[in-house]
Structures are given as structure tokens and as C-alpha cells.
Tab-separated table of N, CA, C and O in Angstrom:
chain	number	residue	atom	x	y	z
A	1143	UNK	N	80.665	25.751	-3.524
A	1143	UNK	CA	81.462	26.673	-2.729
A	1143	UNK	C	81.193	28.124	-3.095
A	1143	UNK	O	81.908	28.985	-2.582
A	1144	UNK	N	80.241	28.465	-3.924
A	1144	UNK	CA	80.107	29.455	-4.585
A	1144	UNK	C	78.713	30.647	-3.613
A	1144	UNK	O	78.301	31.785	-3.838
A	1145	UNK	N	78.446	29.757	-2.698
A	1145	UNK	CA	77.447	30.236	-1.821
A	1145	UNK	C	77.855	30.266	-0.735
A	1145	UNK	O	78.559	29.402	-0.212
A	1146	UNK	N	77.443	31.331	-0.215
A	1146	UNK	CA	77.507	31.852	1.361
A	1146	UNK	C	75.927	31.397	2.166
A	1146	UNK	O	74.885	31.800	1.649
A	1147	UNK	N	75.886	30.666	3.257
A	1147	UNK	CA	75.209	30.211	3.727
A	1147	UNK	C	74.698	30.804	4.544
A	1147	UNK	O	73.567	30.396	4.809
A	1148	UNK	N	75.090	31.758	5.179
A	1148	UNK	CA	74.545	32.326	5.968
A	1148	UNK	C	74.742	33.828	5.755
A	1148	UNK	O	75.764	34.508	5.654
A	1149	UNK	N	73.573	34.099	5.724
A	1149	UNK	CA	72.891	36.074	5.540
A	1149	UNK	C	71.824	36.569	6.228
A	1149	UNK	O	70.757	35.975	6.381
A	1150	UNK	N	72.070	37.528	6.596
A	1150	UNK	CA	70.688	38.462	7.182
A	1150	UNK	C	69.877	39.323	5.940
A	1150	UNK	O	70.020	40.448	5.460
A	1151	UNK	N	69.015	38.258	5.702
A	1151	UNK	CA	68.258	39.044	4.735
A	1151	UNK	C	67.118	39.777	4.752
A	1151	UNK	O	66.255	39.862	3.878
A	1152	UNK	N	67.209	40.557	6.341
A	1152	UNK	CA	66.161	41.740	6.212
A	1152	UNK	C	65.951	42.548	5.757
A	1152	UNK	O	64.920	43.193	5.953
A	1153	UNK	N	66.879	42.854	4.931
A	1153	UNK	CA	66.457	43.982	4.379
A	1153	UNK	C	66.404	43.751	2.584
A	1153	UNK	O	66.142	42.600	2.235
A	1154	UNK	N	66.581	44.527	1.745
A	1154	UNK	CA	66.821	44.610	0.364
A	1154	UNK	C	68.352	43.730	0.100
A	1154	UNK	O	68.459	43.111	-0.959
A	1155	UNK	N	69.061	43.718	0.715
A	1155	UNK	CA	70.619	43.604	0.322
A	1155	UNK	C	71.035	42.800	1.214
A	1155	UNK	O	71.297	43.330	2.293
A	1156	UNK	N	71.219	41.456	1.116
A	1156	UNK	CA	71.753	40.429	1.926
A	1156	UNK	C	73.025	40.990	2.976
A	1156	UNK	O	73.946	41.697	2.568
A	1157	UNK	N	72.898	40.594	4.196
A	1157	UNK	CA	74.143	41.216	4.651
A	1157	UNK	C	74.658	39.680	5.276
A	1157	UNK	O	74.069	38.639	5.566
A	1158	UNK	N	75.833	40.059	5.306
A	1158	UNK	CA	76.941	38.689	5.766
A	1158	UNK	C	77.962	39.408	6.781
A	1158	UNK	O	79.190	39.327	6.752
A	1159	UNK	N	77.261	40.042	7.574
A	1159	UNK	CA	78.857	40.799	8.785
A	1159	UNK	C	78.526	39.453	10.040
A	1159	UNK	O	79.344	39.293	10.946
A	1160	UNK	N	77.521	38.743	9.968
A	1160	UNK	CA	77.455	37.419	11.142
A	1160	UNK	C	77.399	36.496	10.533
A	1160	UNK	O	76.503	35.714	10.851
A	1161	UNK	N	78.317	36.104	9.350
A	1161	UNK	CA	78.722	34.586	9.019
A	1161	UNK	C	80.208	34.423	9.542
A	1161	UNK	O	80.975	35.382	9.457
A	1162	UNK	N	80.503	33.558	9.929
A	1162	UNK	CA	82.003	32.952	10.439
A	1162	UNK	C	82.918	34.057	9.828
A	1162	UNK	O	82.500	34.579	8.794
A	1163	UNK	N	84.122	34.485	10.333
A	1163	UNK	CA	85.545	34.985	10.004
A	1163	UNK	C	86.304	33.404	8.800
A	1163	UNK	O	85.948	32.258	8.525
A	1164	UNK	N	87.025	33.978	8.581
A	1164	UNK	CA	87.549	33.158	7.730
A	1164	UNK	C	88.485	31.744	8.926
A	1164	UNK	O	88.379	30.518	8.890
A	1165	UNK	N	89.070	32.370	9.567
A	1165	UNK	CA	89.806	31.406	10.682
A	1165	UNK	C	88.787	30.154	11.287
A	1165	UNK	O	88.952	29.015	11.723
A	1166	UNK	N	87.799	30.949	11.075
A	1166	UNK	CA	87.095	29.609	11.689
A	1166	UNK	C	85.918	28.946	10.935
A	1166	UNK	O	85.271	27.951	11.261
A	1167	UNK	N	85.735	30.172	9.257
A	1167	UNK	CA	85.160	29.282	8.123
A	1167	UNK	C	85.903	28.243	7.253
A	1167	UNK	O	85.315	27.507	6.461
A	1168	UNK	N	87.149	28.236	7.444
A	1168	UNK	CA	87.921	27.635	6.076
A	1168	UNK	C	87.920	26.403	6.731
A	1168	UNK	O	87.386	25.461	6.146
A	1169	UNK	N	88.593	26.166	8.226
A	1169	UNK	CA	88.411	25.122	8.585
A	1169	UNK	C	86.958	24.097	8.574
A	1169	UNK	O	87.019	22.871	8.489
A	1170	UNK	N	85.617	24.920	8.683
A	1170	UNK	CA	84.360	24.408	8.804
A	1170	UNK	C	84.284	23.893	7.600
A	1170	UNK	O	83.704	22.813	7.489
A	1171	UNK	N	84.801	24.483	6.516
A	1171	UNK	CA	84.541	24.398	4.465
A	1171	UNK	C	85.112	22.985	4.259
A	1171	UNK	O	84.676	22.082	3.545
A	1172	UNK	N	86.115	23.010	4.999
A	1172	UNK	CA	86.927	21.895	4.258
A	1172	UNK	C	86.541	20.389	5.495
A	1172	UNK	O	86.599	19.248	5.038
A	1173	UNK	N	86.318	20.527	6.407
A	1173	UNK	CA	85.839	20.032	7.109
A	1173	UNK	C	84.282	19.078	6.525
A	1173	UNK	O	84.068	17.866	6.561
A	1174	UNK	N	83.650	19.900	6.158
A	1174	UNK	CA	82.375	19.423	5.431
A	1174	UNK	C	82.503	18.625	4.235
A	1174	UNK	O	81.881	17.606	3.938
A	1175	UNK	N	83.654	19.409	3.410
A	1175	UNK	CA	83.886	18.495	2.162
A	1175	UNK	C	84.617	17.241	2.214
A	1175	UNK	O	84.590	16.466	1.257
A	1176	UNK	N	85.471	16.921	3.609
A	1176	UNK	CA	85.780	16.253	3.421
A	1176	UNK	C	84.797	14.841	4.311
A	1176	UNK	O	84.956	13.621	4.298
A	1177	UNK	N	84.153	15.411	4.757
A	1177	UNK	CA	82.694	14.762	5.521
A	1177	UNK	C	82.046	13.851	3.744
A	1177	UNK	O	81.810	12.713	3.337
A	1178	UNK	N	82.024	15.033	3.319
A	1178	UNK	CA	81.004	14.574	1.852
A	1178	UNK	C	81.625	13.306	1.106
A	1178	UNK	O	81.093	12.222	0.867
A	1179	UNK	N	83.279	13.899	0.724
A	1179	UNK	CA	83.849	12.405	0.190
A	1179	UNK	C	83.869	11.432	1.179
A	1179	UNK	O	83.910	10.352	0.590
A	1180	UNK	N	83.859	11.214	2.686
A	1180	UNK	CA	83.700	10.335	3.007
A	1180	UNK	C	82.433	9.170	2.794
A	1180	UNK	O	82.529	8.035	3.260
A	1181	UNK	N	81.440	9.568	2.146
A	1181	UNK	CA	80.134	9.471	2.268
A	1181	UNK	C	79.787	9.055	0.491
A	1181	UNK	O	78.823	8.584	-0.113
A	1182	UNK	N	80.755	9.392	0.232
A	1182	UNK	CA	80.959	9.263	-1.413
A	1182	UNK	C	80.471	10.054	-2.608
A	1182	UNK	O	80.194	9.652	-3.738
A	1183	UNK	N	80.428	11.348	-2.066
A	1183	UNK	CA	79.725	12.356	-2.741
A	1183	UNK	C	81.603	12.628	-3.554
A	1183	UNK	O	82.699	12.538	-3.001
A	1184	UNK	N	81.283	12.935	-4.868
A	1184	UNK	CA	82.231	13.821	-5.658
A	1184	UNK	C	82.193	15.019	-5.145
A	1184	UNK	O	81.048	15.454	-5.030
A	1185	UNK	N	83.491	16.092	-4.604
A	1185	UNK	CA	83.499	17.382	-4.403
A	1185	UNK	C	84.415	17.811	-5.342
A	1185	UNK	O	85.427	17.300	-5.819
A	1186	UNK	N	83.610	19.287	-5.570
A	1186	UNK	CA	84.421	20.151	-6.360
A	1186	UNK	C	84.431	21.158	-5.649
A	1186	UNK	O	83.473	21.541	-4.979
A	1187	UNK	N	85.948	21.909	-5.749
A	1187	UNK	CA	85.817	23.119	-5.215
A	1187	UNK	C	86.874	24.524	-5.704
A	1187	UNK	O	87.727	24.418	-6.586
A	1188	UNK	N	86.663	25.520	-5.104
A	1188	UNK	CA	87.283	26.686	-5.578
A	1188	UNK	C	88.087	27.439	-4.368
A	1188	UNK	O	88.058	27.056	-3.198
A	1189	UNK	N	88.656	28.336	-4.747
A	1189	UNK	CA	89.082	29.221	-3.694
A	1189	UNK	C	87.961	29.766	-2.938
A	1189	UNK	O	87.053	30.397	-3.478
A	1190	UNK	N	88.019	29.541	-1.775
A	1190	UNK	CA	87.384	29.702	-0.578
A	1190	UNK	C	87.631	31.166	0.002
A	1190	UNK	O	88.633	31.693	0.484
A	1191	UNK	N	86.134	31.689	-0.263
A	1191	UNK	CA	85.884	33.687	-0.615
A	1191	UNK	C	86.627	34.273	-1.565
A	1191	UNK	O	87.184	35.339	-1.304
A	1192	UNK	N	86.737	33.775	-2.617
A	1192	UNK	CA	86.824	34.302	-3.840
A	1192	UNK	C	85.914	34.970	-4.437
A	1192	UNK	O	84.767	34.540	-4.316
A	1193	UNK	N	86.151	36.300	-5.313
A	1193	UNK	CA	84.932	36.868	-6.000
A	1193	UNK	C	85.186	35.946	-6.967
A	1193	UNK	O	86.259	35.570	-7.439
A	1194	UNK	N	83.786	35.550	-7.260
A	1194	UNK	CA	83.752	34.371	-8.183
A	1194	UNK	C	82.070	35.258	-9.381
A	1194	UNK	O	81.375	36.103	-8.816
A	1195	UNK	N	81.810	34.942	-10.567
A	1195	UNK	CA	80.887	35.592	-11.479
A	1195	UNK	C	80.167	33.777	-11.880
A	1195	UNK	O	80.640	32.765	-12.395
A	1196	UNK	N	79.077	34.091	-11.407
A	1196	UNK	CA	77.997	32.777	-11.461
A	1196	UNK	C	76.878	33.100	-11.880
A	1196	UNK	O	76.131	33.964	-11.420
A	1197	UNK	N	76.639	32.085	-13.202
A	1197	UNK	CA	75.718	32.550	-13.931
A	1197	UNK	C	74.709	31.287	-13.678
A	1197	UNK	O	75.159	30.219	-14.094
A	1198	UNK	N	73.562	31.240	-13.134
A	1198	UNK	CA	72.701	30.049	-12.800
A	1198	UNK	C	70.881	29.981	-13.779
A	1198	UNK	O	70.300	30.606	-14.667
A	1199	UNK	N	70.736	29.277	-13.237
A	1199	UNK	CA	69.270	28.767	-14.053
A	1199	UNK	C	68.366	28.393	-12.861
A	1199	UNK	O	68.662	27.331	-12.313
A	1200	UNK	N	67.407	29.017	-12.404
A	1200	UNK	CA	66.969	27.980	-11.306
A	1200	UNK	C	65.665	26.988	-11.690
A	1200	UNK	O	64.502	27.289	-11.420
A	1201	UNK	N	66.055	25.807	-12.340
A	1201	UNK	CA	65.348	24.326	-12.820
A	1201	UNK	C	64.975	23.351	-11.471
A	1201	UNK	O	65.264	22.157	-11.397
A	1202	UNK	N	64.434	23.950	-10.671
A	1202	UNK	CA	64.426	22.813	-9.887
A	1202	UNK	C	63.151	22.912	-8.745
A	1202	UNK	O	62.304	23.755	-9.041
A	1203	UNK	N	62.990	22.405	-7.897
A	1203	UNK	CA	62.022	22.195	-7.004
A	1203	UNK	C	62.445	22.923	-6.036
A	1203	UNK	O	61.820	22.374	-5.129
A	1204	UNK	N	63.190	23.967	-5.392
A	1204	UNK	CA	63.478	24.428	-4.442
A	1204	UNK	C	63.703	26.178	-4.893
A	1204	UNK	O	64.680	26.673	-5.456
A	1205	UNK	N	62.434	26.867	-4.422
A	1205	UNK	CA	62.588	28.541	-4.223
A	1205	UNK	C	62.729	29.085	-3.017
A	1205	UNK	O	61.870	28.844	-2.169
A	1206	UNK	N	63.942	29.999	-2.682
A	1206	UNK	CA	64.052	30.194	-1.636
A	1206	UNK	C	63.307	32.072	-1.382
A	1206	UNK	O	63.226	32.955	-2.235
A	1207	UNK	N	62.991	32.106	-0.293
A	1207	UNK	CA	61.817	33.188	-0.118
A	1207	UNK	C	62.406	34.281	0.808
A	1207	UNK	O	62.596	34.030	1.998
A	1208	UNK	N	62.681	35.429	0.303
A	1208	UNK	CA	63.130	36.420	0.724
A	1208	UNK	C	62.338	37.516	1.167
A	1208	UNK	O	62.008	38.447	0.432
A	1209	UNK	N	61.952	37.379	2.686
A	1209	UNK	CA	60.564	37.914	2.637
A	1209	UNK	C	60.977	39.449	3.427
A	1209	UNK	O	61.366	39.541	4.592
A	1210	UNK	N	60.846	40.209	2.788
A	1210	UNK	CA	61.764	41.843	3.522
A	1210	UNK	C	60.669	42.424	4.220
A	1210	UNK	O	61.062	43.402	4.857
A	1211	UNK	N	59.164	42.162	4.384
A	1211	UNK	CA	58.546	42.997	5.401
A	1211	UNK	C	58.533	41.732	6.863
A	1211	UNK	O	57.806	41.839	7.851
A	1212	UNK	N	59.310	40.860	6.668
A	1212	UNK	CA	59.144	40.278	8.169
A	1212	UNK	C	57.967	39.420	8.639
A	1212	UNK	O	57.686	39.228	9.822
A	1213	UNK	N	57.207	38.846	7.421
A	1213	UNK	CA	56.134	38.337	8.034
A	1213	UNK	C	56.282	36.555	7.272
A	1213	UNK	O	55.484	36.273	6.378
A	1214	UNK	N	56.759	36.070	7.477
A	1214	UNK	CA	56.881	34.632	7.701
A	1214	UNK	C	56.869	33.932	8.885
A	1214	UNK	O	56.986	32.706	8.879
């Protein structure tokens, strides 16, 4: 819950003014999670748009590519 899914990352500085309003993200949030326990995934979660301080490692097979001159 600690990620925002959707950003315009053209430029240097992720922008988020065209991800969902909250009225119609909180319902989508909880909606999904509860999709997941149906399915039998364990969810954890937090306050939903909280400033939250996340400290990560990235160990894994997936880099995501932030490409700011537009050519992908």
C-alpha cells in the first residue's frame, strides 16, 4: 500500500495530479485487497495516503525504467 501506481513520469519528478481522487481510490484499494484474500494471498495494510518513510532494497528481477527523454 505504500505505492502509488499510477504517475506521469515525464519529467524528473513523478507527478500524480491523474491518479484517482481518494472517493474513488479507497474504494478501488480495498476492493483489490479484498479480491487478493479471496484468492488466498495474506494482505497487509496501512492507512491509505498516508505519508509513510520506506526504506527498500531492490533484490529482485524487476527494474523499472524511467525514461525522461521520451524514447521508449
Amino acid at each position: 500500500s505504500q505505492f502509488t501506481l499510477y504517475a506521469d513520469t515525464s519529467s524528473r519528478r513523478p507527478g500524480f495530479s491523474k491518479a484517482a481522487k481518494p472517493d474513488l481510490a479507497v474504494p478501488l484499494y480495498e476492493k483489490f485487497m479484498a479480491r487478493c484474500r479471496e484468492r488466498g494471498f495474506q494482505v497487509e495494510h496501512g492507512e491509505f495516503g498516508a505519508d509513510m518513510q520506506v526504506d527498500s532494497r531492490n533484490d529482485g528481477p524487476v527494474t523499472i525504467l524511467f525514461d525522461t527523454e521520451g524514447n521508449l
